Amino acid sequence: MTYKNFTVDIDADGIALATWDSPGRSMNVIDQSVMEDWENFVEKVASDDAIKGVVLTSGKKAFGAGADLTMLGAMVGMVKAQGKSEAAAKQLFDGVYRFNQLYRRQETCGKPFVAAINGQALGGVFEMTLACHARVLADDPGVKLGLPEIKVGLFPGAGGTQRLPRLIHTQEALQYLLQGKNMDAAKAKKLGVATEVVPAADLVSTAKKLIKDGLKPIQPWDEKGFRLPGGAVYSAAGAQLFPPANAIYRRETYDNYPAARAVMKCVYEGLLLPMDAALRVESRYFSHVLQTTEAGMMIRSLFMSLQALNKGARRPADVPPSKIEKVGILGGGGFMGAGIGYVTAKAGIKVVLLDRDQEAADKGIEHSAGIEDKAIGRGRSTPEKKEKLLSFIEATTDYAALADCDLVIEAVFEDSNVKKIVTEEAAKHMKKSAIFASNTSTIPITGLAKDFPRQKDFIGIHFFSPVDRMMLTEIIVGKKTGDKALAMALDYVLAIRKTPIVVNDTRGFYVNRMVLRYMSEAYNMLIEGVPAAMIENVAKMAGMPVGPLALNDETAIDLSHKIMHQTVRDMGEKAVDADHLALVDKMVEEFGRFGRKNGGGFYDYPDKPAKKHLWHGLADLYPQQNPDDIDVQELRNRFHSVIALEAARCVEESVVTDMREADVGSILGFGFAPFTGGAISYIDGMGTTAFVDMVKKLQKKYGKQFKPNKLLLEMAKSNELFYDRFASGGKEEKKQAA
């Protein structure tokens, strides 16, 4: 029998080596053809007495990367097309349960299966290996096992919630299921997931030896007298585990994620049942979660859109790839400049850190050394890697060092006059083919470009702090920015392994406009007398990773002060809310509270081991409301909708033109409630009609920040969705093409 995705070789001992190598794919994933092949193969193994056992391995560098989400999406689409009928629901369940039936057949067919894992095995592929009777891992850093489905709004639905907590301690299993983290080969061996860890060259031979030595074709959980590694649910161990686990789940998710809730239920309920019944429970929950709005939005934004953007979806197709060998950074000794220098050097690109004096410039190198020292302490780097990285960095005060740079990034103070001085000086020394980029966070690029002689070669590259940890980078196109500058900016951002979004020029660009709305709504709440602790806690309940006041401390209140006053200078006093300006002026000028950087902002930052806490003086700034009189859900709605409204305004103004970038940018840029799929998906998930109804009520009660824009009002008339109107190939693009 021949297979599309597998080659099978049976040796003299009757051991079948099944090598998975799907044609036309860089990575093995489970799709319909793989399912059909594996079903046929398992039946062949079960019925052929000549086959004594199976070794499953991969013909690619990685073992496999899970199930094809497009296949799962088609299954959900089928249900929607049939109007969510009972028949459609059963059809979806049957499709989902097919995975579990197949893997269950694999582990109960009477022949031993061993997975010989040569690289990463994630998601449904890892679940396939869990249905094997043993797992042999290559002793290689590239070997990673994990169940990352939770990160895209799903959970392991092919037996992962049942086999993993039967294989290792329930507490450990819950952490891997709920956090989506990976385990390396050493950890897998320690936990008992890996049977053996051997050199890559010995992978298949070791797997075959296990079979020849009499590996039992029975899983531990199918043996009589099997005991759960973490103890039974209804036992002293279970009583000590599940109540605190549920509390931690609530604390971490605020019950915003249906998939996380389903994991808790699947593990708890499934461990009370025999495996066959437990797998049916898992499939029922998976079928339900697959149909939730949260799963649909998260899969679209955090998997499909993210992948597309990380492959350069917005890069001009007719511009040849850029050759970026050296990057100059103005203000390279500052926190942002030094961070940019670090990620650039880490990508193997030479860096020139330029600052006003040598001491300042050297701080940029010290910053990179410090990051590497911490990584070494955690086992994530080595002294050799640190030395190599630092060898790429040069610190100087001499602008002549920019002469051979392909890209120069300005990362000085957020002051247009300072930026003008360094831009003009850098331009005197740069080669004609080089691109100049400003790391400004709010100042319009078109205006800054006037200080550079070649405006077509001027672009914005806005990094987020801390640069080494934040994955998003915002690329801002000015009115005269050319395709070459855009292509090089995208090539550079992808080279340093960040996710780029491309936005058009405006004050605050895209992400910061939403961030400022988030923080300004917190200002409104403070001024109304909502207790600061309630503001912060409700923001986290709404799915934000950091409360708005804590976020303002991190970005620096004195930076907000500078931005507000710069805006007043540029656009007049009416451009800034007078009450907000008064609050920020009081914090900075009267109390000297700049944020985390000087130990005091909306929070106090005492010396360790004491933890930060809200500044007690906040309660004295404005008369306080009784918390019992405040509608928590309404506060949540205010945070979500004020941000989503700003995203909708950015779409209307063509600041952001790709809905994928709008959503991914809002999540990666400042952590906008990932369970919504992003700021635009939040509106689409609710429906534009329902969203407009909600914000009109908020506008009447709280003010003009909740006023829906014309585009939203127009779309709400027919409940038109943003992804229908603006997505690639959608109505709006067709109108423009016509």
mmCIF file of N, CA, C and O in Angstrom, residues 398-460:
data_model
loop_
_atom_site.group_PDB
_atom_site.id
_atom_site.type_symbol
_atom_site.label_atom_id
_atom_site.label_comp_id
_atom_site.label_asym_id
_atom_site.label_seq_id
_atom_site.Cartn_x
_atom_site.Cartn_y
_atom_site.Cartn_z
ATOM 1 N N ASP A 398 31.197 59.814 17.052
ATOM 2 C CA ASP A 398 31.583 60.340 15.743
ATOM 3 C C ASP A 398 30.553 59.978 14.669
ATOM 4 O O ASP A 398 30.375 58.804 14.338
ATOM 5 N N TYR A 399 29.891 60.983 14.125
ATOM 6 C CA TYR A 399 28.894 60.752 13.080
ATOM 7 C C TYR A 399 29.501 60.129 11.825
ATOM 8 O O TYR A 399 28.791 59.507 11.024
ATOM 9 N N ALA A 400 30.805 60.246 11.652
ATOM 10 C CA ALA A 400 31.452 59.660 10.480
ATOM 11 C C ALA A 400 31.314 58.136 10.472
ATOM 12 O O ALA A 400 31.411 57.495 9.414
ATOM 13 N N ALA A 401 31.061 57.552 11.634
ATOM 14 C CA ALA A 401 30.903 56.093 11.728
ATOM 15 C C ALA A 401 29.638 55.610 11.031
ATOM 16 O O ALA A 401 29.444 54.416 10.827
ATOM 17 N N LEU A 402 28.767 56.548 10.643
ATOM 18 C CA LEU A 402 27.528 56.191 9.948
ATOM 19 C C LEU A 402 27.732 56.024 8.445
ATOM 20 O O LEU A 402 26.799 55.641 7.737
ATOM 21 N N ALA A 403 28.937 56.308 7.965
ATOM 22 C CA ALA A 403 29.183 56.383 6.520
ATOM 23 C C ALA A 403 28.846 55.096 5.778
ATOM 24 O O ALA A 403 28.400 55.138 4.622
ATOM 25 N N ASP A 404 29.080 53.955 6.397
ATOM 26 C CA ASP A 404 28.812 52.696 5.696
ATOM 27 C C ASP A 404 27.576 51.975 6.229
ATOM 28 O O ASP A 404 27.383 50.786 5.971
ATOM 29 N N CYS A 405 26.730 52.693 6.951
ATOM 30 C CA CYS A 405 25.493 52.088 7.469
ATOM 31 C C CYS A 405 24.436 52.026 6.370
ATOM 32 O O CYS A 405 24.280 52.969 5.597
ATOM 33 N N ASP A 406 23.719 50.938 6.317
ATOM 34 C CA ASP A 406 22.636 50.788 5.345
ATOM 35 C C ASP A 406 21.336 51.409 5.865
ATOM 36 O O ASP A 406 20.473 51.811 5.081
ATOM 37 N N LEU A 407 21.231 51.461 7.182
ATOM 38 C CA LEU A 407 20.032 51.981 7.840
ATOM 39 C C LEU A 407 20.475 52.733 9.081
ATOM 40 O O LEU A 407 21.319 52.250 9.839
ATOM 41 N N VAL A 408 19.929 53.926 9.266
ATOM 42 C CA VAL A 408 20.199 54.713 10.476
ATOM 43 C C VAL A 408 18.874 54.950 11.186
ATOM 44 O O VAL A 408 17.901 55.399 10.567
ATOM 45 N N ILE A 409 18.840 54.620 12.481
ATOM 46 C CA ILE A 409 17.616 54.767 13.275
ATOM 47 C C ILE A 409 17.834 55.822 14.346
ATOM 48 O O ILE A 409 18.759 55.709 15.152
ATOM 49 N N GLU A 410 17.002 56.814 14.351
ATOM 50 C CA GLU A 410 17.063 57.879 15.362
ATOM 51 C C GLU A 410 16.193 57.484 16.538
ATOM 52 O O GLU A 410 15.008 57.178 16.368
ATOM 53 N N ALA A 411 16.788 57.452 17.742
ATOM 54 C CA ALA A 411 16.057 57.057 18.950
ATOM 55 C C ALA A 411 16.377 58.014 20.095
ATOM 56 O O ALA A 411 16.627 57.588 21.223
ATOM 57 N N VAL A 412 16.369 59.316 19.793
ATOM 58 C CA VAL A 412 16.674 60.319 20.825
ATOM 59 C C VAL A 412 15.385 60.749 21.522
ATOM 60 O O VAL A 412 14.317 60.169 21.317
ATOM 61 N N PHE A 413 15.476 61.794 22.344
ATOM 62 C CA PHE A 413 14.327 62.255 23.117
ATOM 63 C C PHE A 413 13.138 62.598 22.222
ATOM 64 O O PHE A 413 13.292 62.995 21.072
ATOM 65 N N GLU A 414 11.941 62.453 22.798
ATOM 66 C CA GLU A 414 10.702 62.726 22.059
ATOM 67 C C GLU A 414 10.486 64.235 21.986
ATOM 68 O O GLU A 414 9.545 64.797 22.561
ATOM 69 N N ASP A 415 11.403 64.892 21.283
ATOM 70 C CA ASP A 415 11.382 66.344 21.125
ATOM 71 C C ASP A 415 11.768 66.641 19.683
ATOM 72 O O ASP A 415 12.866 66.285 19.238
ATOM 73 N N SER A 416 10.876 67.289 18.951
ATOM 74 C CA SER A 416 11.109 67.502 17.518
ATOM 75 C C SER A 416 12.351 68.341 17.244
ATOM 76 O O SER A 416 13.018 68.158 16.224
ATOM 77 N N ASN A 417 12.697 69.244 18.150
ATOM 78 C CA ASN A 417 13.898 70.070 17.950
ATOM 79 C C ASN A 417 15.170 69.250 18.082
ATOM 80 O O ASN A 417 16.111 69.406 17.302
ATOM 81 N N VAL A 418 15.214 68.372 19.075
ATOM 82 C CA VAL A 418 16.375 67.495 19.250
ATOM 83 C C VAL A 418 16.492 66.551 18.056
ATOM 84 O O VAL A 418 17.582 66.321 17.525
ATOM 85 N N LYS A 419 15.360 66.012 17.622
ATOM 86 C CA LYS A 419 15.369 65.101 16.480
ATOM 87 C C LYS A 419 15.869 65.808 15.215
ATOM 88 O O LYS A 419 16.592 65.221 14.397
ATOM 89 N N LYS A 420 15.498 67.045 15.061
ATOM 90 C CA LYS A 420 15.927 67.828 13.887
ATOM 91 C C LYS A 420 17.454 67.953 13.850
ATOM 92 O O LYS A 420 18.084 67.741 12.807
ATOM 93 N N ILE A 421 18.053 68.236 14.996
ATOM 94 C CA ILE A 421 19.501 68.436 15.069
ATOM 95 C C ILE A 421 20.246 67.164 14.678
ATOM 96 O O ILE A 421 21.160 67.186 13.846
ATOM 97 N N VAL A 422 19.870 66.029 15.271
ATOM 98 C CA VAL A 422 20.616 64.785 15.000
ATOM 99 C C VAL A 422 20.343 64.267 13.592
ATOM 100 O O VAL A 422 21.227 63.675 12.960
ATOM 101 N N THR A 423 19.133 64.496 13.086
ATOM 102 C CA THR A 423 18.803 64.043 11.727
ATOM 103 C C THR A 423 19.651 64.789 10.700
ATOM 104 O O THR A 423 20.218 64.179 9.776
ATOM 105 N N GLU A 424 19.729 66.089 10.843
ATOM 106 C CA GLU A 424 20.501 66.895 9.891
ATOM 107 C C GLU A 424 21.982 66.540 9.942
ATOM 108 O O GLU A 424 22.650 66.475 8.902
ATOM 109 N N GLU A 425 22.505 66.288 11.139
ATOM 110 C CA GLU A 425 23.922 65.942 11.258
ATOM 111 C C GLU A 425 24.195 64.561 10.662
ATOM 112 O O GLU A 425 25.191 64.356 9.962
ATOM 113 N N ALA A 426 23.305 63.609 10.925
ATOM 114 C CA ALA A 426 23.485 62.257 10.385
ATOM 115 C C ALA A 426 23.444 62.273 8.865
ATOM 116 O O ALA A 426 24.216 61.560 8.198
ATOM 117 N N ALA A 427 22.553 63.071 8.291
ATOM 118 C CA ALA A 427 22.388 63.125 6.835
ATOM 119 C C ALA A 427 23.676 63.539 6.127
ATOM 120 O O ALA A 427 23.935 63.112 4.996
ATOM 121 N N LYS A 428 24.508 64.341 6.793
ATOM 122 C CA LYS A 428 25.765 64.798 6.186
ATOM 123 C C LYS A 428 26.747 63.648 5.975
ATOM 124 O O LYS A 428 27.638 63.732 5.133
ATOM 125 N N HIS A 429 26.589 62.581 6.736
ATOM 126 C CA HIS A 429 27.576 61.499 6.719
ATOM 127 C C HIS A 429 27.054 60.202 6.099
ATOM 128 O O HIS A 429 27.850 59.295 5.834
ATOM 129 N N MET A 430 25.758 60.112 5.860
ATOM 130 C CA MET A 430 25.179 58.870 5.351
ATOM 131 C C MET A 430 25.396 58.711 3.851
ATOM 132 O O MET A 430 25.427 59.699 3.118
ATOM 133 N N LYS A 431 25.538 57.467 3.418
ATOM 134 C CA LYS A 431 25.643 57.207 1.986
ATOM 135 C C LYS A 431 24.269 57.392 1.335
ATOM 136 O O LYS A 431 23.228 57.281 1.997
ATOM 137 N N LYS A 432 24.265 57.658 0.064
ATOM 138 C CA LYS A 432 23.030 58.008 -0.648
ATOM 139 C C LYS A 432 22.019 56.864 -0.693
ATOM 140 O O LYS A 432 20.817 57.099 -0.810
ATOM 141 N N SER A 433 22.488 55.647 -0.606
ATOM 142 C CA SER A 433 21.571 54.510 -0.691
ATOM 143 C C SER A 433 20.971 54.126 0.666
ATOM 144 O O SER A 433 20.107 53.253 0.745
ATOM 145 N N ALA A 434 21.423 54.792 1.737
ATOM 146 C CA ALA A 434 20.968 54.426 3.080
ATOM 147 C C ALA A 434 19.580 54.986 3.372
ATOM 148 O O ALA A 434 19.158 56.003 2.817
ATOM 149 N N ILE A 435 18.885 54.305 4.258
ATOM 150 C CA ILE A 435 17.546 54.714 4.688
ATOM 151 C C ILE A 435 17.640 55.288 6.099
ATOM 152 O O ILE A 435 18.396 54.788 6.938
ATOM 153 N N PHE A 436 16.862 56.331 6.356
ATOM 154 C CA PHE A 436 16.815 56.936 7.694
ATOM 155 C C PHE A 436 15.448 56.647 8.309
ATOM 156 O O PHE A 436 14.411 56.823 7.665
ATOM 157 N N ALA A 437 15.467 56.202 9.564
ATOM 158 C CA ALA A 437 14.220 55.875 10.265
ATOM 159 C C ALA A 437 14.180 56.578 11.612
ATOM 160 O O ALA A 437 15.194 56.657 12.307
ATOM 161 N N SER A 438 13.007 57.075 11.966
ATOM 162 C CA SER A 438 12.809 57.677 13.283
ATOM 163 C C SER A 438 12.027 56.717 14.166
ATOM 164 O O SER A 438 11.041 56.122 13.737
ATOM 165 N N ASN A 439 12.469 56.579 15.405
ATOM 166 C CA ASN A 439 11.777 55.739 16.380
ATOM 167 C C ASN A 439 10.781 56.547 17.208
ATOM 168 O O ASN A 439 10.401 56.129 18.292
ATOM 169 N N THR A 440 10.339 57.675 16.699
ATOM 170 C CA THR A 440 9.371 58.484 17.439
ATOM 171 C C THR A 440 8.123 57.672 17.768
ATOM 172 O O THR A 440 7.711 56.797 17.008
ATOM 173 N N SER A 441 7.543 57.966 18.929
ATOM 174 C CA SER A 441 6.352 57.231 19.345
ATOM 175 C C SER A 441 5.062 57.979 19.026
ATOM 176 O O SER A 441 3.994 57.368 18.998
ATOM 177 N N THR A 442 5.162 59.286 18.780
ATOM 178 C CA THR A 442 3.935 60.048 18.523
ATOM 179 C C THR A 442 4.066 61.135 17.460
ATOM 180 O O THR A 442 3.077 61.504 16.837
ATOM 181 N N ILE A 443 5.258 61.683 17.273
ATOM 182 C CA ILE A 443 5.410 62.852 16.389
ATOM 183 C C ILE A 443 5.272 62.421 14.928
ATOM 184 O O ILE A 443 5.944 61.480 14.485
ATOM 185 N N PRO A 444 4.429 63.080 14.155
ATOM 186 C CA PRO A 444 4.212 62.684 12.751
ATOM 187 C C PRO A 444 5.502 62.608 11.946
ATOM 188 O O PRO A 444 6.360 63.492 12.020
ATOM 189 N N ILE A 445 5.618 61.554 11.164
ATOM 190 C CA ILE A 445 6.815 61.281 10.373
ATOM 191 C C ILE A 445 6.993 62.293 9.242
ATOM 192 O O ILE A 445 8.103 62.712 8.924
ATOM 193 N N THR A 446 5.901 62.694 8.642
ATOM 194 C CA THR A 446 5.980 63.615 7.499
ATOM 195 C C THR A 446 6.668 64.913 7.884
ATOM 196 O O THR A 446 7.480 65.455 7.116
ATOM 197 N N GLY A 447 6.380 65.404 9.075
ATOM 198 C CA GLY A 447 7.024 66.624 9.545
ATOM 199 C C GLY A 447 8.497 66.407 9.836
ATOM 200 O O GLY A 447 9.345 67.241 9.479
ATOM 201 N N LEU A 448 8.833 65.290 10.474
ATOM 202 C CA LEU A 448 10.231 65.003 10.791
ATOM 203 C C LEU A 448 11.047 64.790 9.519
ATOM 204 O O LEU A 448 12.239 65.115 9.470
ATOM 205 N N ALA A 449 10.410 64.243 8.473
ATOM 206 C CA ALA A 449 11.118 63.949 7.223
ATOM 207 C C ALA A 449 11.645 65.208 6.539
ATOM 208 O O ALA A 449 12.586 65.141 5.744
ATOM 209 N N LYS A 450 11.065 66.348 6.850
ATOM 210 C CA LYS A 450 11.494 67.610 6.230
ATOM 211 C C LYS A 450 12.917 67.986 6.630
ATOM 212 O O LYS A 450 13.554 68.810 5.973
ATOM 213 N N ASP A 451 13.413 67.371 7.712
ATOM 214 C CA ASP A 451 14.777 67.652 8.158
ATOM 215 C C ASP A 451 15.797 66.734 7.498
ATOM 216 O O ASP A 451 16.992 66.816 7.798
ATOM 217 N N PHE A 452 15.333 65.857 6.591
ATOM 218 C CA PHE A 452 16.215 64.918 5.899
ATOM 219 C C PHE A 452 16.183 65.250 4.407
ATOM 220 O O PHE A 452 15.098 65.482 3.850
ATOM 221 N N PRO A 453 17.331 65.279 3.740
ATOM 222 C CA PRO A 453 17.360 65.735 2.334
ATOM 223 C C PRO A 453 16.630 64.827 1.350
ATOM 224 O O PRO A 453 16.207 65.279 0.292
ATOM 225 N N ARG A 454 16.492 63.541 1.666
ATOM 226 C CA ARG A 454 15.824 62.609 0.760
ATOM 227 C C ARG A 454 14.581 62.060 1.469
ATOM 228 O O ARG A 454 14.609 60.996 2.079
ATOM 229 N N GLN A 455 13.471 62.772 1.353
ATOM 230 C CA GLN A 455 12.276 62.402 2.120
ATOM 231 C C GLN A 455 11.713 61.043 1.708
ATOM 232 O O GLN A 455 11.074 60.364 2.516
ATOM 233 N N LYS A 456 11.974 60.627 0.470
ATOM 234 C CA LYS A 456 11.492 59.309 0.032
ATOM 235 C C LYS A 456 12.203 58.182 0.775
ATOM 236 O O LYS A 456 11.705 57.049 0.853
ATOM 237 N N ASP A 457 13.374 58.492 1.336
ATOM 238 C CA ASP A 457 14.157 57.501 2.074
ATOM 239 C C ASP A 457 14.013 57.663 3.586
ATOM 240 O O ASP A 457 14.828 57.140 4.357
ATOM 241 N N PHE A 458 12.993 58.365 4.015
ATOM 242 C CA PHE A 458 12.728 58.602 5.444
ATOM 243 C C PHE A 458 11.459 57.843 5.842
ATOM 244 O O PHE A 458 10.431 57.917 5.161
ATOM 245 N N ILE A 459 11.536 57.104 6.937
ATOM 246 C CA ILE A 459 10.406 56.288 7.383
ATOM 247 C C ILE A 459 10.403 56.214 8.905
ATOM 248 O O ILE A 459 11.409 56.531 9.554
ATOM 249 N N GLY A 460 9.306 55.818 9.477
ATOM 250 C CA GLY A 460 9.235 55.613 10.922
ATOM 251 C C GLY A 460 9.318 54.136 11.252
ATOM 252 O O GLY A 460 8.681 53.310 10.599
#
